[in-house]
mmCIF file of C-alpha atoms and ligand atoms in Angstrom:
data_model
loop_
_atom_site.group_PDB
_atom_site.id
_atom_site.type_symbol
_atom_site.label_atom_id
_atom_site.label_comp_id
_atom_site.label_asym_id
_atom_site.label_seq_id
_atom_site.Cartn_x
_atom_site.Cartn_y
_atom_site.Cartn_z
ATOM 1 C CA MET A 1 -16.984 -10.756 -15.114
ATOM 2 C CA PRO A 2 -16.346 -7.692 -12.891
ATOM 3 C CA LEU A 3 -16.113 -4.346 -14.649
ATOM 4 C CA LYS A 4 -12.527 -3.286 -15.203
ATOM 5 C CA ILE A 5 -11.953 0.407 -14.749
ATOM 6 C CA ASP A 6 -8.537 1.915 -15.293
ATOM 7 C CA THR A 7 -7.022 2.730 -11.906
ATOM 8 C CA GLU A 8 -3.448 2.844 -13.203
ATOM 9 C CA ILE A 9 -3.915 6.398 -14.501
ATOM 10 C CA GLU A 10 -1.961 8.807 -12.337
ATOM 11 C CA PHE A 11 -4.591 11.419 -11.604
ATOM 12 C CA ASP A 12 -3.513 14.980 -11.060
ATOM 13 C CA LEU A 13 -4.932 15.475 -7.596
ATOM 14 C CA GLU A 14 -3.870 19.122 -7.562
ATOM 15 C CA ASP A 15 -7.371 19.936 -8.751
ATOM 16 C CA LEU A 16 -8.837 18.075 -5.821
ATOM 17 C CA GLN A 17 -11.127 19.219 -4.426
ATOM 18 C CA TYR A 18 -13.562 21.561 -2.917
ATOM 19 C CA ASP A 19 -16.664 19.476 -2.927
ATOM 20 C CA PHE A 20 -18.366 16.551 -4.548
ATOM 21 C CA GLU A 21 -19.632 18.639 -7.493
ATOM 22 C CA ASP A 22 -16.103 19.839 -8.294
ATOM 23 C CA SER A 23 -14.848 16.270 -8.107
ATOM 24 C CA MET A 24 -17.483 15.218 -10.620
ATOM 25 C CA GLU A 25 -16.088 17.828 -13.031
ATOM 26 C CA THR A 26 -12.632 16.213 -13.034
ATOM 27 C CA ASP A 27 -11.710 13.487 -15.523
ATOM 28 C CA ARG A 28 -11.364 10.822 -12.861
ATOM 29 C CA TRP A 29 -13.236 7.630 -13.933
ATOM 30 C CA ASN A 30 -14.564 9.182 -17.091
ATOM 31 C CA ASP A 31 -14.229 5.736 -18.613
ATOM 32 C CA ALA A 32 -16.830 4.383 -16.167
ATOM 33 C CA PRO A 33 -20.583 4.484 -16.792
ATOM 34 C CA ALA A 34 -22.104 7.729 -15.415
ATOM 35 C CA GLU A 35 -23.721 6.167 -12.349
ATOM 36 C CA LEU A 36 -20.466 4.430 -11.412
ATOM 37 C CA LYS A 37 -18.460 7.627 -11.813
ATOM 38 C CA GLU A 38 -20.912 9.254 -9.421
ATOM 39 C CA LEU A 39 -20.670 6.352 -6.973
ATOM 40 C CA PHE A 40 -16.852 6.474 -7.050
ATOM 41 C CA HIS A 41 -16.873 10.181 -6.234
ATOM 42 C CA THR A 42 -19.426 9.528 -3.502
ATOM 43 C CA LEU A 43 -17.095 6.947 -1.947
ATOM 44 C CA GLU A 44 -14.108 9.268 -2.384
ATOM 45 C CA TRP A 45 -16.015 11.978 -0.514
ATOM 46 C CA ASN A 46 -17.264 9.535 2.101
ATOM 47 C CA ILE A 47 -13.608 8.922 2.993
ATOM 48 C CA ILE A 48 -12.661 12.610 2.843
ATOM 49 C CA ASP A 49 -15.598 13.441 5.124
ATOM 50 C CA GLY A 50 -14.924 10.462 7.410
ATOM 51 C CA GLU A 51 -18.559 9.306 7.372
ATOM 52 C CA HIS A 52 -17.661 5.742 8.300
ATOM 53 C CA ALA A 53 -21.231 4.627 9.115
ATOM 54 C CA ASP A 54 -22.011 4.805 5.375
ATOM 55 C CA THR A 55 -18.769 3.421 3.915
ATOM 56 C CA VAL A 56 -19.664 -0.273 3.715
ATOM 57 C CA GLY A 57 -23.019 0.594 2.120
ATOM 58 C CA PHE A 58 -21.280 2.435 -0.742
ATOM 59 C CA ILE A 59 -18.772 -0.390 -1.088
ATOM 60 C CA ASP A 60 -21.616 -2.916 -1.304
ATOM 61 C CA THR A 61 -23.409 -0.839 -3.926
ATOM 62 C CA ALA A 62 -20.217 -0.742 -6.015
ATOM 63 C CA LEU A 63 -19.663 -4.483 -5.613
ATOM 64 C CA GLY A 64 -23.287 -5.032 -6.654
ATOM 65 C CA GLY A 65 -22.443 -3.050 -9.815
ATOM 66 C CA ASP A 66 -19.730 -5.602 -10.584
ATOM 67 C CA VAL A 67 -16.801 -3.414 -9.609
ATOM 68 C CA SER A 68 -13.842 -5.390 -8.278
ATOM 69 C CA ALA A 69 -12.400 -4.982 -4.781
ATOM 70 C CA ARG A 70 -9.031 -4.076 -6.328
ATOM 71 C CA THR A 71 -10.595 -1.292 -8.392
ATOM 72 C CA LEU A 72 -12.176 0.217 -5.285
ATOM 73 C CA ILE A 73 -8.903 0.092 -3.334
ATOM 74 C CA ALA A 74 -6.729 1.516 -6.117
ATOM 75 C CA GLY A 75 -9.415 3.980 -7.246
ATOM 76 C CA PRO A 76 -11.734 6.037 -5.022
ATOM 77 C CA MET A 77 -10.332 4.763 -1.737
ATOM 78 C CA ALA A 78 -6.801 5.774 -2.769
ATOM 79 C CA THR A 79 -7.777 9.223 -4.050
ATOM 80 C CA GLY A 80 -9.990 9.887 -0.998
ATOM 81 C CA ILE A 81 -7.275 9.129 1.558
ATOM 82 C CA ALA A 82 -4.704 11.026 -0.568
ATOM 83 C CA GLU A 83 -6.869 14.138 -0.285
ATOM 84 C CA VAL A 84 -7.101 13.596 3.493
ATOM 85 C CA GLY A 85 -3.285 13.566 3.586
ATOM 86 C CA ARG A 86 -3.119 16.798 1.596
ATOM 87 C CA ARG A 87 -5.597 18.519 3.918
ATOM 88 C CA PHE A 88 -3.646 17.324 6.954
ATOM 89 C CA LYS A 89 -0.411 18.671 5.498
ATOM 90 C CA MET A 90 -2.031 22.042 4.745
ATOM 91 C CA ASP A 91 -3.464 22.251 8.294
ATOM 92 C CA GLU A 92 -6.978 22.078 6.888
ATOM 93 C CA TYR A 93 -7.498 18.796 8.772
ATOM 94 C CA PHE A 94 -6.306 17.785 12.236
ATOM 95 C CA LEU A 95 -5.898 14.374 13.831
ATOM 96 C CA PRO A 96 -9.584 13.758 14.668
ATOM 97 C CA GLU A 97 -10.608 14.193 11.019
ATOM 98 C CA VAL A 98 -7.761 11.980 9.813
ATOM 99 C CA MET A 99 -8.760 9.293 12.313
ATOM 100 C CA MET A 100 -12.359 9.324 11.066
ATOM 101 C CA SER A 101 -11.161 8.937 7.480
ATOM 102 C CA ALA A 102 -8.808 6.128 8.536
ATOM 103 C CA LYS A 103 -11.827 4.394 10.125
ATOM 104 C CA CYS A 104 -13.613 4.512 6.755
ATOM 105 C CA MET A 105 -10.558 2.926 5.116
ATOM 106 C CA HIS A 106 -10.388 0.176 7.760
ATOM 107 C CA GLU A 107 -14.095 -0.627 7.448
ATOM 108 C CA ALA A 108 -13.865 -0.717 3.666
ATOM 109 C CA LEU A 109 -10.786 -2.965 3.784
ATOM 110 C CA ALA A 110 -12.453 -5.323 6.285
ATOM 111 C CA ARG A 111 -15.384 -5.669 3.865
ATOM 112 C CA LEU A 112 -13.122 -6.217 0.844
ATOM 113 C CA LYS A 113 -10.563 -8.546 2.432
ATOM 114 C CA PRO A 114 -12.548 -11.818 2.007
ATOM 115 C CA LEU A 115 -13.142 -10.963 -1.648
ATOM 116 C CA ILE A 116 -9.456 -10.362 -2.273
ATOM 117 C CA LEU A 117 -8.499 -13.511 -0.389
ATOM 118 C CA ALA A 118 -11.015 -15.554 -2.374
ATOM 119 C CA GLU A 119 -8.621 -15.028 -5.316
ATOM 120 C CA LYS A 120 -5.867 -16.834 -3.391
ATOM 121 C CA SER A 121 -3.847 -18.985 -5.722
ATOM 122 C CA GLU A 122 -1.596 -21.904 -4.854
ATOM 123 C CA GLU A 123 0.904 -21.477 -2.021
ATOM 124 C CA VAL A 124 4.072 -19.742 -3.217
ATOM 125 C CA GLY A 125 5.949 -18.705 -0.099
ATOM 126 C CA THR A 126 5.943 -17.002 3.287
ATOM 127 C CA VAL A 127 6.150 -13.324 4.182
ATOM 128 C CA VAL A 128 6.611 -11.589 7.530
ATOM 129 C CA ILE A 129 5.499 -7.966 7.421
ATOM 130 C CA GLY A 130 5.017 -5.153 9.915
ATOM 131 C CA THR A 131 5.125 -1.411 10.458
ATOM 132 C CA VAL A 132 8.387 -0.484 12.142
ATOM 133 C CA GLN A 133 8.788 0.591 15.741
ATOM 134 C CA GLY A 134 7.286 3.983 16.594
ATOM 135 C CA ASP A 135 4.930 4.041 13.613
ATOM 136 C CA LEU A 136 1.178 3.453 13.899
ATOM 137 C CA HIS A 137 0.221 3.683 10.219
ATOM 138 C CA ASP A 138 -1.100 0.410 8.848
ATOM 139 C CA ILE A 139 -3.626 0.997 6.070
ATOM 140 C CA GLY A 140 -1.078 0.622 3.255
ATOM 141 C CA LYS A 141 0.676 -2.284 4.961
ATOM 142 C CA LYS A 142 -2.669 -4.091 5.324
ATOM 143 C CA ILE A 143 -3.287 -3.647 1.592
ATOM 144 C CA VAL A 144 0.168 -5.039 0.798
ATOM 145 C CA ALA A 145 -0.394 -8.007 3.160
ATOM 146 C CA MET A 146 -3.795 -8.699 1.612
ATOM 147 C CA MET A 147 -2.497 -8.606 -1.980
ATOM 148 C CA MET A 148 0.443 -10.846 -1.028
ATOM 149 C CA GLU A 149 -1.970 -13.343 0.520
ATOM 150 C CA ALA A 150 -4.165 -13.263 -2.579
ATOM 151 C CA ALA A 151 -1.047 -13.970 -4.666
ATOM 152 C CA GLY A 152 -0.471 -17.191 -2.708
ATOM 153 C CA PHE A 153 1.802 -16.141 0.150
ATOM 154 C CA THR A 154 1.232 -17.083 3.773
ATOM 155 C CA VAL A 155 1.506 -13.705 5.453
ATOM 156 C CA HIS A 156 2.378 -13.133 9.094
ATOM 157 C CA ASP A 157 1.395 -9.525 9.777
ATOM 158 C CA LEU A 158 3.027 -8.388 13.009
ATOM 159 C CA GLY A 159 0.971 -5.196 13.207
ATOM 160 C CA VAL A 160 2.264 -1.734 14.003
ATOM 161 C CA THR A 161 5.191 -0.316 15.966
ATOM 162 C CA VAL A 162 7.082 -3.597 15.686
ATOM 163 C CA PRO A 163 10.488 -3.576 17.409
ATOM 164 C CA PRO A 164 13.438 -5.223 15.605
ATOM 165 C CA GLU A 165 13.522 -8.097 18.115
ATOM 166 C CA LYS A 166 9.916 -8.968 17.318
ATOM 167 C CA PHE A 167 10.755 -9.137 13.596
ATOM 168 C CA VAL A 168 13.715 -11.394 14.418
ATOM 169 C CA GLU A 169 11.560 -13.641 16.600
ATOM 170 C CA ALA A 170 8.909 -13.929 13.856
ATOM 171 C CA VAL A 171 11.534 -14.746 11.220
ATOM 172 C CA ARG A 172 12.949 -17.519 13.432
ATOM 173 C CA GLU A 173 9.462 -18.869 14.058
ATOM 174 C CA HIS A 174 8.023 -18.712 10.516
ATOM 175 C CA ASN A 175 11.119 -19.034 8.357
ATOM 176 C CA PRO A 176 9.873 -16.682 5.581
ATOM 177 C CA GLN A 177 11.641 -15.983 2.291
ATOM 178 C CA ILE A 178 10.609 -12.328 2.509
ATOM 179 C CA VAL A 179 10.397 -9.806 5.319
ATOM 180 C CA GLY A 180 8.767 -6.405 4.797
ATOM 181 C CA PHE A 181 9.147 -3.175 6.738
ATOM 182 C CA SER A 182 6.534 -0.460 6.280
ATOM 183 C CA ALA A 183 7.162 3.124 7.486
ATOM 184 C CA LEU A 184 5.032 6.217 6.889
ATOM 185 C CA LEU A 185 6.944 8.823 8.846
ATOM 186 C CA THR A 186 10.249 10.452 8.027
ATOM 187 C CA THR A 187 10.999 10.016 11.741
ATOM 188 C CA THR A 188 10.479 6.221 11.631
ATOM 189 C CA MET A 189 11.986 5.335 8.252
ATOM 190 C CA ASN A 190 15.342 5.033 9.980
ATOM 191 C CA MET A 191 13.899 2.100 11.974
ATOM 192 C CA GLN A 192 13.918 0.132 8.713
ATOM 193 C CA TRP A 193 17.679 0.573 8.650
ATOM 194 C CA GLU A 194 18.040 -0.216 12.351
ATOM 195 C CA THR A 195 15.970 -3.380 11.966
ATOM 196 C CA LEU A 196 18.051 -4.445 8.986
ATOM 197 C CA LYS A 197 21.225 -3.948 11.043
ATOM 198 C CA VAL A 198 19.794 -6.189 13.772
ATOM 199 C CA PHE A 199 19.049 -8.855 11.153
ATOM 200 C CA ALA A 200 22.662 -8.675 9.969
ATOM 201 C CA ALA A 201 23.957 -8.882 13.550
ATOM 202 C CA GLU A 202 21.756 -11.945 14.150
ATOM 203 C CA GLY A 203 23.170 -13.642 11.028
ATOM 204 C CA LEU A 204 19.771 -13.636 9.292
ATOM 205 C CA ARG A 205 20.409 -11.210 6.440
ATOM 206 C CA GLU A 206 21.482 -13.612 3.685
ATOM 207 C CA ASP A 207 18.529 -15.939 4.188
ATOM 208 C CA LEU A 208 15.995 -13.175 3.628
ATOM 209 C CA LYS A 209 14.821 -10.876 0.886
ATOM 210 C CA VAL A 210 14.114 -7.574 2.604
ATOM 211 C CA PHE A 211 11.344 -5.321 1.225
ATOM 212 C CA VAL A 212 10.762 -1.713 2.230
ATOM 213 C CA GLY A 213 7.803 0.543 1.488
ATOM 214 C CA GLY A 214 5.648 3.412 2.706
ATOM 215 C CA ALA A 215 5.010 6.998 1.601
ATOM 216 C CA PRO A 216 8.434 8.532 2.440
ATOM 217 C CA ILE A 217 10.382 5.501 1.174
ATOM 218 C CA SER A 218 12.124 5.572 -2.197
ATOM 219 C CA GLN A 219 14.484 3.481 -4.276
ATOM 220 C CA ALA A 220 17.305 5.781 -3.151
ATOM 221 C CA TRP A 221 16.511 4.989 0.494
ATOM 222 C CA CYS A 222 16.320 1.262 -0.265
ATOM 223 C CA ASP A 223 19.776 1.490 -1.904
ATOM 224 C CA LYS A 224 21.207 3.498 0.954
ATOM 225 C CA ILE A 225 20.197 1.046 3.688
ATOM 226 C CA GLY A 226 20.974 -2.046 1.585
ATOM 227 C CA ALA A 227 17.457 -3.488 1.451
ATOM 228 C CA ASP A 228 16.668 -5.765 -1.482
ATOM 229 C CA ALA A 229 13.476 -4.240 -2.858
ATOM 230 C CA TYR A 230 11.503 -1.042 -2.723
ATOM 231 C CA ALA A 231 7.844 -1.248 -3.686
ATOM 232 C CA MET A 232 5.906 1.925 -4.343
ATOM 233 C CA ASP A 233 2.603 0.090 -4.071
ATOM 234 C CA ALA A 234 1.062 -3.272 -3.299
ATOM 235 C CA LEU A 235 1.078 -4.486 -6.906
ATOM 236 C CA VAL A 236 4.802 -3.846 -7.306
ATOM 237 C CA ALA A 237 5.385 -5.563 -3.952
ATOM 238 C CA VAL A 238 3.547 -8.661 -5.195
ATOM 239 C CA ASP A 239 5.405 -8.726 -8.543
ATOM 240 C CA LYS A 240 8.773 -8.475 -6.823
ATOM 241 C CA ALA A 241 7.862 -10.973 -4.102
ATOM 242 C CA LYS A 242 6.764 -13.544 -6.657
ATOM 243 C CA ALA A 243 10.021 -13.121 -8.579
ATOM 244 C CA CYS A 244 11.945 -13.594 -5.323
ATOM 245 C CA VAL A 245 10.377 -16.982 -4.603
ATOM 246 C CA THR A 246 10.516 -18.293 -8.167
ATOM 247 C CA ARG A 247 13.248 -17.388 -10.671
ATOM 248 C CA LEU A 248 15.364 -15.525 -8.075
ATOM 249 C CA LYS A 249 14.918 -17.941 -5.211
ATOM 250 C CA ASN A 250 18.560 -19.054 -5.230
ATOM 251 C CA LEU A 251 19.941 -15.529 -4.823
ATOM 252 C CA THR A 252 20.874 -14.547 -1.301
ATOM 253 C CA GLY A 253 19.549 -11.484 0.511
ATOM 254 C CA GLY A 254 21.799 -8.472 -0.063
ATOM 255 C CA ALA A 255 23.219 -9.841 -3.341
ATOM 256 C CA GLU A 256 23.893 -7.244 -6.039
ATOM 257 C CA GLU A 257 22.292 -9.512 -8.652
ATOM 258 C CA LEU A 258 19.047 -9.607 -6.655
ATOM 259 C CA HIS A 259 19.014 -5.832 -6.290
ATOM 260 C CA GLU A 260 19.538 -5.419 -10.049
ATOM 261 C CA ALA A 261 16.745 -7.918 -10.806
ATOM 262 C CA MET A 262 14.351 -5.890 -8.643
ATOM 263 C CA LEU A 263 15.250 -2.707 -10.557
ATOM 264 C CA GLU A 264 14.671 -4.543 -13.818
ATOM 265 C CA ILE A 265 11.085 -5.300 -12.702
ATOM 266 C CA ASP A 266 10.526 -1.541 -12.238
ATOM 267 C CA ARG A 267 11.975 -0.828 -15.670
ATOM 268 C CA GLU A 268 9.720 -3.443 -17.275
ATOM 269 C CA ARG A 269 6.698 -1.972 -15.517
ATOM 270 C CA GLU A 270 7.557 1.545 -16.663
ATOM 271 C CA ALA A 271 8.045 0.320 -20.243
ATOM 272 C CA ALA A 272 4.688 -1.495 -20.172
ATOM 273 C CA LYS A 273 2.971 1.646 -18.847
ATOM 274 C CA ALA A 274 4.583 3.820 -21.531
ATOM 275 C CA ALA A 275 3.558 1.364 -24.237
ATOM 276 C CA ALA A 276 -0.034 1.291 -22.921
ATOM 277 C CA ALA A 277 -0.155 5.109 -22.888
ATOM 278 C CA GLU A 278 0.817 5.361 -26.591
HETATM 279 CO CO1 LIG B 1 -0.433 10.199 9.779
HETATM 280 N N1 LIG B 1 0.975 11.147 8.808
HETATM 281 N N2 LIG B 1 0.338 10.805 11.475
HETATM 282 N N3 LIG B 1 -1.963 9.317 10.587
HETATM 283 N N4 LIG B 1 -1.146 10.004 8.073
HETATM 284 C C1 LIG B 1 1.028 10.945 7.363
HETATM 285 C C2 LIG B 1 1.936 9.782 7.004
HETATM 286 C C3 LIG B 1 1.585 12.357 6.848
HETATM 287 C C4 LIG B 1 2.344 12.274 5.505
HETATM 288 C C5 LIG B 1 0.403 13.351 6.747
HETATM 289 C C6 LIG B 1 0.816 14.688 6.208
HETATM 290 O O1 LIG B 1 1.445 15.456 6.880
HETATM 291 N N5 LIG B 1 0.468 14.963 4.978
HETATM 292 C C7 LIG B 1 2.471 12.770 8.042
HETATM 293 C C8 LIG B 1 3.916 12.321 7.967
HETATM 294 C C9 LIG B 1 4.856 13.466 7.629
HETATM 295 C C10 LIG B 1 6.261 13.024 7.610
HETATM 296 O O2 LIG B 1 6.695 12.153 8.300
HETATM 297 N N6 LIG B 1 7.002 13.679 6.766
HETATM 298 C C11 LIG B 1 1.739 12.117 9.202
HETATM 299 C C12 LIG B 1 1.901 12.502 10.565
HETATM 300 C C13 LIG B 1 2.780 13.714 10.838
HETATM 301 C C14 LIG B 1 1.279 11.809 11.631
HETATM 302 C C15 LIG B 1 1.433 12.068 13.136
HETATM 303 C C16 LIG B 1 2.883 12.332 13.608
HETATM 304 C C17 LIG B 1 0.510 13.252 13.492
HETATM 305 C C18 LIG B 1 0.585 13.723 14.922
HETATM 306 O O3 LIG B 1 0.412 12.967 15.842
HETATM 307 N N7 LIG B 1 0.858 14.975 15.036
HETATM 308 C C19 LIG B 1 0.854 10.773 13.745
HETATM 309 C C20 LIG B 1 1.951 9.718 13.939
HETATM 310 C C21 LIG B 1 1.501 8.577 14.783
HETATM 311 C C22 LIG B 1 2.544 7.478 14.778
HETATM 312 O O4 LIG B 1 2.617 6.730 13.821
HETATM 313 N N8 LIG B 1 3.367 7.401 15.813
HETATM 314 C C23 LIG B 1 -0.075 10.331 12.670
HETATM 315 C C24 LIG B 1 -1.235 9.578 12.896
HETATM 316 C C25 LIG B 1 -2.122 9.141 11.915
HETATM 317 C C26 LIG B 1 -3.442 8.433 12.215
HETATM 318 C C27 LIG B 1 -3.342 7.441 13.374
HETATM 319 C C28 LIG B 1 -4.502 9.456 12.523
HETATM 320 C C29 LIG B 1 -3.768 7.795 10.805
HETATM 321 C C30 LIG B 1 -3.233 6.352 10.645
HETATM 322 C C31 LIG B 1 -4.307 5.326 10.818
HETATM 323 C C32 LIG B 1 -3.805 3.952 10.444
HETATM 324 O O5 LIG B 1 -3.001 3.751 9.540
HETATM 325 N N9 LIG B 1 -4.296 2.999 11.171
HETATM 326 C C33 LIG B 1 -2.947 8.665 9.868
HETATM 327 C C34 LIG B 1 -3.155 8.733 8.462
HETATM 328 C C35 LIG B 1 -4.387 8.027 7.926
HETATM 329 C C36 LIG B 1 -2.267 9.415 7.594
HETATM 330 C C37 LIG B 1 -2.408 9.681 6.073
HETATM 331 C C38 LIG B 1 -3.433 10.797 5.915
HETATM 332 C C39 LIG B 1 -2.803 8.516 5.193
HETATM 333 C C40 LIG B 1 -1.876 7.292 5.261
HETATM 334 C C41 LIG B 1 -2.504 6.170 4.469
HETATM 335 O O6 LIG B 1 -3.148 5.314 5.019
HETATM 336 N N10 LIG B 1 -2.410 6.235 3.122
HETATM 337 C C42 LIG B 1 -0.925 10.117 5.697
HETATM 338 C C43 LIG B 1 -0.853 11.038 4.489
HETATM 339 C C44 LIG B 1 -0.132 10.395 3.313
HETATM 340 O O7 LIG B 1 0.416 9.330 3.375
HETATM 341 N N11 LIG B 1 -0.095 11.119 2.233
HETATM 342 C C45 LIG B 1 -0.373 10.495 7.009
HETATM 343 C C46 LIG B 1 -3.084 5.301 2.207
HETATM 344 C C47 LIG B 1 -2.223 4.063 1.997
HETATM 345 C C48 LIG B 1 -2.930 3.122 1.033
HETATM 346 O O8 LIG B 1 -1.000 4.468 1.412
HETATM 347 O O9 LIG B 1 0.324 3.905 3.489
HETATM 348 O O10 LIG B 1 1.434 5.020 1.489
HETATM 349 P P1 LIG B 1 0.429 4.091 2.031
HETATM 350 O O11 LIG B 1 0.710 2.613 1.436
HETATM 351 C C49 LIG B 1 0.936 2.329 0.067
HETATM 352 C C50 LIG B 1 2.408 2.452 -0.348
HETATM 353 O O12 LIG B 1 3.152 3.371 0.400
HETATM 354 C C51 LIG B 1 2.919 1.039 -0.273
HETATM 355 O O13 LIG B 1 1.794 0.273 -0.648
HETATM 356 C C52 LIG B 1 0.614 0.851 -0.075
HETATM 357 C C53 LIG B 1 -0.574 0.494 -0.913
HETATM 358 O O14 LIG B 1 -0.394 0.825 -2.263
HETATM 359 N N12 LIG B 1 3.444 0.497 0.973
HETATM 360 C C54 LIG B 1 4.310 -0.556 0.948
HETATM 361 C C55 LIG B 1 3.189 0.795 2.256
HETATM 362 N N13 LIG B 1 3.869 -0.020 3.067
HETATM 363 C C56 LIG B 1 4.563 -0.871 2.288
HETATM 364 C C57 LIG B 1 5.432 -1.921 2.613
HETATM 365 C C58 LIG B 1 6.022 -2.633 1.566
HETATM 366 C C59 LIG B 1 5.754 -2.295 0.247
HETATM 367 C C60 LIG B 1 4.908 -1.259 -0.087
HETATM 368 O O15 LIG B 1 6.866 -3.655 1.754
HETATM 369 C C61 LIG B 1 7.180 -3.997 3.048
#
């Protein structure tokens, strides 16, 4: 049975991070055995430093210690790339450093993907997903696609910088219940709206549940553009997608009832988190 380490804690990354030793002083993964805490910080720093030649080795060591792929993704990989984003924003890092860190993330995800997919349960539905036109970010979208696949969806990942017509074509070809638009830039989030408008113009809107996500995306943005669901992370995306193809399958895309049901899932999640924290 793989070790379960709490990755749902929202760490205060403000204290992050001057070097590995400082990271070890924080309370991140204090509930893990000492050698695992050290390994998690090592992996976190491997991503921050962009030392991709060593990434898979650290991942393999963690897997050998019975840590699950999900724990690695939601734990040290997430905090490492978050720190890269902070450094980029503060002009402490420039594109070359960010690209090296992204390479670590891609290599780690490639190693973990078969393990996540091995969990695949029975077929539940079909998803078309992509990063919208003009946007090259795909690490988060790949995680969402992977988790959806593990949850039993057939996922058609259209890649990055996907124009609206390509989404339309894929929807006609694969007939999914759900289509997902990822956007990581404030300059490309509007393409989610544009793509949705093309769907409406093509008469496809009601047949689809439209999901939006990515760092600058919020529930308010989802409401504004009339998408059906906002997911702040891959786990929420999976919960909402499963609800869409089971108990909500008869609701049409754009229906108020569907929108409300998606918000209810967020409320339930928040309540469960609050109860667990007590
Ligand atoms: Co870029 N970048 N980047 N970048 N980059 C950001 C997004 C930025 C916030 C960094 C910063 O300033 N702090 C900033 C955007 C600022 C803004 O728009 N306000 C930025 C910028 C400015 C840029 C460039 C414009 C820089 C330049 O050229 N001057 C450029 C744009 C290129 C382009 O797209 N046209 C650029 C380029 C790049 C790289 C290519 C170097 C690389 C991407 C590599 C790749 O993805 N293949 C990169 C990276 C790595 C980042 C940061 C550091 C990390 C993004 C990431 O992978 N996060 C990022 C900083 C940040 O986000 N804080 C940054 C980890 C990932 C797991 O999280 O993607 O949020 P995320 O996904 C989550 C959720 O959001 C959600 O679930 C995921 C898993 O839990 N989710 C969904 C995501 N999609 C979803 C879809 C769903 C549901 C949930 O349903 C459909």
